[in-house]
Amino acid sequence: MNCKQMIFIRNDLKMGKGKIAAQAAHASIASFLENDDEKNSEWINQGMKKIVLKINENDVKNIVSECKKNKINFAVIHDAGKTQVEAGTLTAIGVGPEEEKKLEKPFQKYKLL
């Protein structure tokens, strides 16, 4: 089983590079902690492959819906509001780690950040 993790970042928020990196890290860790131990172990042993994709506010519902429909683990990140965005703003979504084949179809339309 080849696993990867997908990190979706809201690029419509115009966050700085450091903020984006922090939100991506939050999303990666949060979805990992909520995930199946077997998939996590496989993912770690395979080098922790991940990709970071750009989304906007309108994409959020679709991503969450696809995760639920396909039984894919995910975590939604809301910012604390201490720096660049308002408190509670959804900044990122972490998906997986999950089998690559399971992630291809529902998320193929999203572009790399």
mmCIF file with all atom_site columns, C-alpha atoms in Angstrom:
data_model
loop_
_atom_site.group_PDB
_atom_site.id
_atom_site.type_symbol
_atom_site.label_atom_id
_atom_site.label_alt_id
_atom_site.label_comp_id
_atom_site.label_asym_id
_atom_site.label_entity_id
_atom_site.label_seq_id
_atom_site.pdbx_PDB_ins_code
_atom_site.Cartn_x
_atom_site.Cartn_y
_atom_site.Cartn_z
_atom_site.occupancy
_atom_site.B_iso_or_equiv
_atom_site.pdbx_formal_charge
_atom_site.auth_seq_id
_atom_site.auth_comp_id
_atom_site.auth_asym_id
_atom_site.auth_atom_id
_atom_site.pdbx_PDB_model_num
ATOM 1   C CA . MET A 1 1   ? 0.000   0.000  0.000  1.00 0.00 ? 1   MET A CA 1
ATOM 2   C CA . ASN A 1 2   ? 1.519   3.322  -1.119 1.00 0.00 ? 2   ASN A CA 1
ATOM 3   C CA . CYS A 1 3   ? 0.371   6.116  1.170  1.00 0.00 ? 3   CYS A CA 1
ATOM 4   C CA . LYS A 1 4   ? 0.593   9.878  0.986  1.00 0.00 ? 4   LYS A CA 1
ATOM 5   C CA . GLN A 1 5   ? -0.795  12.855 2.796  1.00 0.00 ? 5   GLN A CA 1
ATOM 6   C CA . MET A 1 6   ? -2.438  15.862 1.174  1.00 0.00 ? 6   MET A CA 1
ATOM 7   C CA . ILE A 1 7   ? -2.335  19.317 2.702  1.00 0.00 ? 7   ILE A CA 1
ATOM 8   C CA . PHE A 1 8   ? -4.786  21.888 1.346  1.00 0.00 ? 8   PHE A CA 1
ATOM 9   C CA . ILE A 1 9   ? -3.894  25.542 2.007  1.00 0.00 ? 9   ILE A CA 1
ATOM 10  C CA . ARG A 1 10  ? -6.271  28.476 1.508  1.00 0.00 ? 10  ARG A CA 1
ATOM 11  C CA . ASN A 1 11  ? -4.346  30.739 -0.837 1.00 0.00 ? 11  ASN A CA 1
ATOM 12  C CA . ASP A 1 12  ? -7.186  33.279 -0.990 1.00 0.00 ? 12  ASP A CA 1
ATOM 13  C CA . LEU A 1 13  ? -6.202  34.461 2.511  1.00 0.00 ? 13  LEU A CA 1
ATOM 14  C CA . LYS A 1 14  ? -2.876  35.926 1.353  1.00 0.00 ? 14  LYS A CA 1
ATOM 15  C CA . MET A 1 15  ? -0.935  34.471 4.281  1.00 0.00 ? 15  MET A CA 1
ATOM 16  C CA . GLY A 1 16  ? 2.823   34.986 4.417  1.00 0.00 ? 16  GLY A CA 1
ATOM 17  C CA . LYS A 1 17  ? 5.238   32.124 3.703  1.00 0.00 ? 17  LYS A CA 1
ATOM 18  C CA . GLY A 1 18  ? 5.930   31.467 7.371  1.00 0.00 ? 18  GLY A CA 1
ATOM 19  C CA . LYS A 1 19  ? 2.222   31.428 8.198  1.00 0.00 ? 19  LYS A CA 1
ATOM 20  C CA . ILE A 1 20  ? 1.558   28.992 5.346  1.00 0.00 ? 20  ILE A CA 1
ATOM 21  C CA . ALA A 1 21  ? 4.341   26.701 6.574  1.00 0.00 ? 21  ALA A CA 1
ATOM 22  C CA . ALA A 1 22  ? 2.922   26.745 10.113 1.00 0.00 ? 22  ALA A CA 1
ATOM 23  C CA . GLN A 1 23  ? -0.630  26.022 8.939  1.00 0.00 ? 23  GLN A CA 1
ATOM 24  C CA . ALA A 1 24  ? 0.601   23.165 6.730  1.00 0.00 ? 24  ALA A CA 1
ATOM 25  C CA . ALA A 1 25  ? 2.451   21.683 9.709  1.00 0.00 ? 25  ALA A CA 1
ATOM 26  C CA . HIS A 1 26  ? -0.661  21.960 11.885 1.00 0.00 ? 26  HIS A CA 1
ATOM 27  C CA . ALA A 1 27  ? -2.752  20.218 9.206  1.00 0.00 ? 27  ALA A CA 1
ATOM 28  C CA . SER A 1 28  ? -0.201  17.445 8.710  1.00 0.00 ? 28  SER A CA 1
ATOM 29  C CA . ILE A 1 29  ? 0.121   16.660 12.406 1.00 0.00 ? 29  ILE A CA 1
ATOM 30  C CA . ALA A 1 30  ? -3.601  16.942 13.148 1.00 0.00 ? 30  ALA A CA 1
ATOM 31  C CA . SER A 1 31  ? -4.676  14.540 10.398 1.00 0.00 ? 31  SER A CA 1
ATOM 32  C CA . PHE A 1 32  ? -1.849  12.144 11.316 1.00 0.00 ? 32  PHE A CA 1
ATOM 33  C CA . LEU A 1 33  ? -2.949  12.047 14.961 1.00 0.00 ? 33  LEU A CA 1
ATOM 34  C CA . GLU A 1 34  ? -6.548  11.263 13.972 1.00 0.00 ? 34  GLU A CA 1
ATOM 35  C CA . ASN A 1 35  ? -5.538  8.544  11.518 1.00 0.00 ? 35  ASN A CA 1
ATOM 36  C CA . ASP A 1 36  ? -5.285  4.756  11.573 1.00 0.00 ? 36  ASP A CA 1
ATOM 37  C CA . ASP A 1 37  ? -2.046  3.473  13.148 1.00 0.00 ? 37  ASP A CA 1
ATOM 38  C CA . GLU A 1 38  ? -1.453  0.945  10.354 1.00 0.00 ? 38  GLU A CA 1
ATOM 39  C CA . LYS A 1 39  ? -1.665  3.587  7.619  1.00 0.00 ? 39  LYS A CA 1
ATOM 40  C CA . ASN A 1 40  ? 0.505   5.945  9.646  1.00 0.00 ? 40  ASN A CA 1
ATOM 41  C CA . SER A 1 41  ? 3.178   3.256  10.060 1.00 0.00 ? 41  SER A CA 1
ATOM 42  C CA . GLU A 1 42  ? 3.136   2.481  6.337  1.00 0.00 ? 42  GLU A CA 1
ATOM 43  C CA . TRP A 1 43  ? 3.399   6.178  5.528  1.00 0.00 ? 43  TRP A CA 1
ATOM 44  C CA . ILE A 1 44  ? 6.346   6.670  7.888  1.00 0.00 ? 44  ILE A CA 1
ATOM 45  C CA . ASN A 1 45  ? 8.158   3.616  6.510  1.00 0.00 ? 45  ASN A CA 1
ATOM 46  C CA . GLN A 1 46  ? 7.659   4.897  2.955  1.00 0.00 ? 46  GLN A CA 1
ATOM 47  C CA . GLY A 1 47  ? 9.230   8.305  3.627  1.00 0.00 ? 47  GLY A CA 1
ATOM 48  C CA . MET A 1 48  ? 6.176   10.370 4.658  1.00 0.00 ? 48  MET A CA 1
ATOM 49  C CA . LYS A 1 49  ? 5.189   11.476 1.131  1.00 0.00 ? 49  LYS A CA 1
ATOM 50  C CA . LYS A 1 50  ? 2.968   14.543 1.084  1.00 0.00 ? 50  LYS A CA 1
ATOM 51  C CA . ILE A 1 51  ? 1.813   17.174 -1.356 1.00 0.00 ? 51  ILE A CA 1
ATOM 52  C CA . VAL A 1 52  ? 0.585   20.686 -0.658 1.00 0.00 ? 52  VAL A CA 1
ATOM 53  C CA . LEU A 1 53  ? -2.274  22.020 -2.764 1.00 0.00 ? 53  LEU A CA 1
ATOM 54  C CA . LYS A 1 54  ? -3.950  25.399 -3.038 1.00 0.00 ? 54  LYS A CA 1
ATOM 55  C CA . ILE A 1 55  ? -7.646  25.958 -2.425 1.00 0.00 ? 55  ILE A CA 1
ATOM 56  C CA . ASN A 1 56  ? -10.016 28.821 -1.757 1.00 0.00 ? 56  ASN A CA 1
ATOM 57  C CA . GLU A 1 57  ? -12.957 29.172 0.602  1.00 0.00 ? 57  GLU A CA 1
ATOM 58  C CA . ASN A 1 58  ? -15.362 27.718 -1.980 1.00 0.00 ? 58  ASN A CA 1
ATOM 59  C CA . ASP A 1 59  ? -13.367 24.450 -2.163 1.00 0.00 ? 59  ASP A CA 1
ATOM 60  C CA . VAL A 1 60  ? -13.608 23.656 1.556  1.00 0.00 ? 60  VAL A CA 1
ATOM 61  C CA . LYS A 1 61  ? -17.076 22.068 1.538  1.00 0.00 ? 61  LYS A CA 1
ATOM 62  C CA . ASN A 1 62  ? -16.201 19.878 -1.438 1.00 0.00 ? 62  ASN A CA 1
ATOM 63  C CA . ILE A 1 63  ? -12.999 18.570 0.168  1.00 0.00 ? 63  ILE A CA 1
ATOM 64  C CA . VAL A 1 64  ? -14.732 17.772 3.461  1.00 0.00 ? 64  VAL A CA 1
ATOM 65  C CA . SER A 1 65  ? -17.627 16.140 1.592  1.00 0.00 ? 65  SER A CA 1
ATOM 66  C CA . GLU A 1 66  ? -15.296 13.980 -0.521 1.00 0.00 ? 66  GLU A CA 1
ATOM 67  C CA . CYS A 1 67  ? -13.389 12.884 2.583  1.00 0.00 ? 67  CYS A CA 1
ATOM 68  C CA . LYS A 1 68  ? -16.585 11.861 4.346  1.00 0.00 ? 68  LYS A CA 1
ATOM 69  C CA . LYS A 1 69  ? -18.042 10.153 1.272  1.00 0.00 ? 69  LYS A CA 1
ATOM 70  C CA . ASN A 1 70  ? -14.839 8.161  0.629  1.00 0.00 ? 70  ASN A CA 1
ATOM 71  C CA . LYS A 1 71  ? -14.097 7.476  4.323  1.00 0.00 ? 71  LYS A CA 1
ATOM 72  C CA . ILE A 1 72  ? -10.811 9.364  4.196  1.00 0.00 ? 72  ILE A CA 1
ATOM 73  C CA . ASN A 1 73  ? -9.420  10.777 7.428  1.00 0.00 ? 73  ASN A CA 1
ATOM 74  C CA . PHE A 1 74  ? -9.045  14.567 7.551  1.00 0.00 ? 74  PHE A CA 1
ATOM 75  C CA . ALA A 1 75  ? -8.481  17.455 9.941  1.00 0.00 ? 75  ALA A CA 1
ATOM 76  C CA . VAL A 1 76  ? -9.655  21.039 9.506  1.00 0.00 ? 76  VAL A CA 1
ATOM 77  C CA . ILE A 1 77  ? -7.415  23.789 10.891 1.00 0.00 ? 77  ILE A CA 1
ATOM 78  C CA . HIS A 1 78  ? -8.856  27.026 12.274 1.00 0.00 ? 78  HIS A CA 1
ATOM 79  C CA . ASP A 1 79  ? -6.389  29.772 13.139 1.00 0.00 ? 79  ASP A CA 1
ATOM 80  C CA . ALA A 1 80  ? -6.059  31.237 16.619 1.00 0.00 ? 80  ALA A CA 1
ATOM 81  C CA . GLY A 1 81  ? -6.063  34.748 15.144 1.00 0.00 ? 81  GLY A CA 1
ATOM 82  C CA . LYS A 1 82  ? -2.860  36.004 16.737 1.00 0.00 ? 82  LYS A CA 1
ATOM 83  C CA . THR A 1 83  ? -1.113  37.226 13.584 1.00 0.00 ? 83  THR A CA 1
ATOM 84  C CA . GLN A 1 84  ? -2.377  37.480 9.998  1.00 0.00 ? 84  GLN A CA 1
ATOM 85  C CA . VAL A 1 85  ? -5.979  36.227 9.940  1.00 0.00 ? 85  VAL A CA 1
ATOM 86  C CA . GLU A 1 86  ? -9.012  36.531 12.199 1.00 0.00 ? 86  GLU A CA 1
ATOM 87  C CA . ALA A 1 87  ? -9.579  33.994 14.969 1.00 0.00 ? 87  ALA A CA 1
ATOM 88  C CA . GLY A 1 88  ? -11.525 30.980 13.756 1.00 0.00 ? 88  GLY A CA 1
ATOM 89  C CA . THR A 1 89  ? -10.568 31.370 10.097 1.00 0.00 ? 89  THR A CA 1
ATOM 90  C CA . LEU A 1 90  ? -10.227 28.027 8.344  1.00 0.00 ? 90  LEU A CA 1
ATOM 91  C CA . THR A 1 91  ? -6.695  28.063 6.934  1.00 0.00 ? 91  THR A CA 1
ATOM 92  C CA . ALA A 1 92  ? -5.882  24.463 6.002  1.00 0.00 ? 92  ALA A CA 1
ATOM 93  C CA . ILE A 1 93  ? -7.131  20.904 5.708  1.00 0.00 ? 93  ILE A CA 1
ATOM 94  C CA . GLY A 1 94  ? -4.947  17.855 6.266  1.00 0.00 ? 94  GLY A CA 1
ATOM 95  C CA . VAL A 1 95  ? -5.999  14.639 4.528  1.00 0.00 ? 95  VAL A CA 1
ATOM 96  C CA . GLY A 1 96  ? -4.586  11.199 5.308  1.00 0.00 ? 96  GLY A CA 1
ATOM 97  C CA . PRO A 1 97  ? -2.123  9.580  5.238  1.00 0.00 ? 97  PRO A CA 1
ATOM 98  C CA . GLU A 1 98  ? -4.157  7.407  2.903  1.00 0.00 ? 98  GLU A CA 1
ATOM 99  C CA . GLU A 1 99  ? -3.624  5.037  -0.017 1.00 0.00 ? 99  GLU A CA 1
ATOM 100 C CA . GLU A 1 100 ? -2.615  7.106  -3.035 1.00 0.00 ? 100 GLU A CA 1
ATOM 101 C CA . LYS A 1 101 ? -5.176  5.444  -5.315 1.00 0.00 ? 101 LYS A CA 1
ATOM 102 C CA . LYS A 1 102 ? -7.974  6.401  -2.934 1.00 0.00 ? 102 LYS A CA 1
ATOM 103 C CA . LEU A 1 103 ? -6.908  10.071 -3.080 1.00 0.00 ? 103 LEU A CA 1
ATOM 104 C CA . GLU A 1 104 ? -6.483  10.416 -6.850 1.00 0.00 ? 104 GLU A CA 1
ATOM 105 C CA . LYS A 1 105 ? -10.033 10.756 -8.153 1.00 0.00 ? 105 LYS A CA 1
ATOM 106 C CA . PRO A 1 106 ? -11.665 12.987 -5.512 1.00 0.00 ? 106 PRO A CA 1
ATOM 107 C CA . PHE A 1 107 ? -8.795  15.495 -5.421 1.00 0.00 ? 107 PHE A CA 1
ATOM 108 C CA . GLN A 1 108 ? -7.262  15.467 -8.914 1.00 0.00 ? 108 GLN A CA 1
ATOM 109 C CA . LYS A 1 109 ? -8.566  18.924 -9.859 1.00 0.00 ? 109 LYS A CA 1
ATOM 110 C CA . TYR A 1 110 ? -6.547  20.779 -7.199 1.00 0.00 ? 110 TYR A CA 1
ATOM 111 C CA . LYS A 1 111 ? -3.233  22.389 -8.156 1.00 0.00 ? 111 LYS A CA 1
ATOM 112 C CA . LEU A 1 112 ? 0.078   22.434 -6.308 1.00 0.00 ? 112 LEU A CA 1
ATOM 113 C CA . LEU A 1 113 ? 0.691   25.437 -4.085 1.00 0.00 ? 113 LEU A CA 1
#
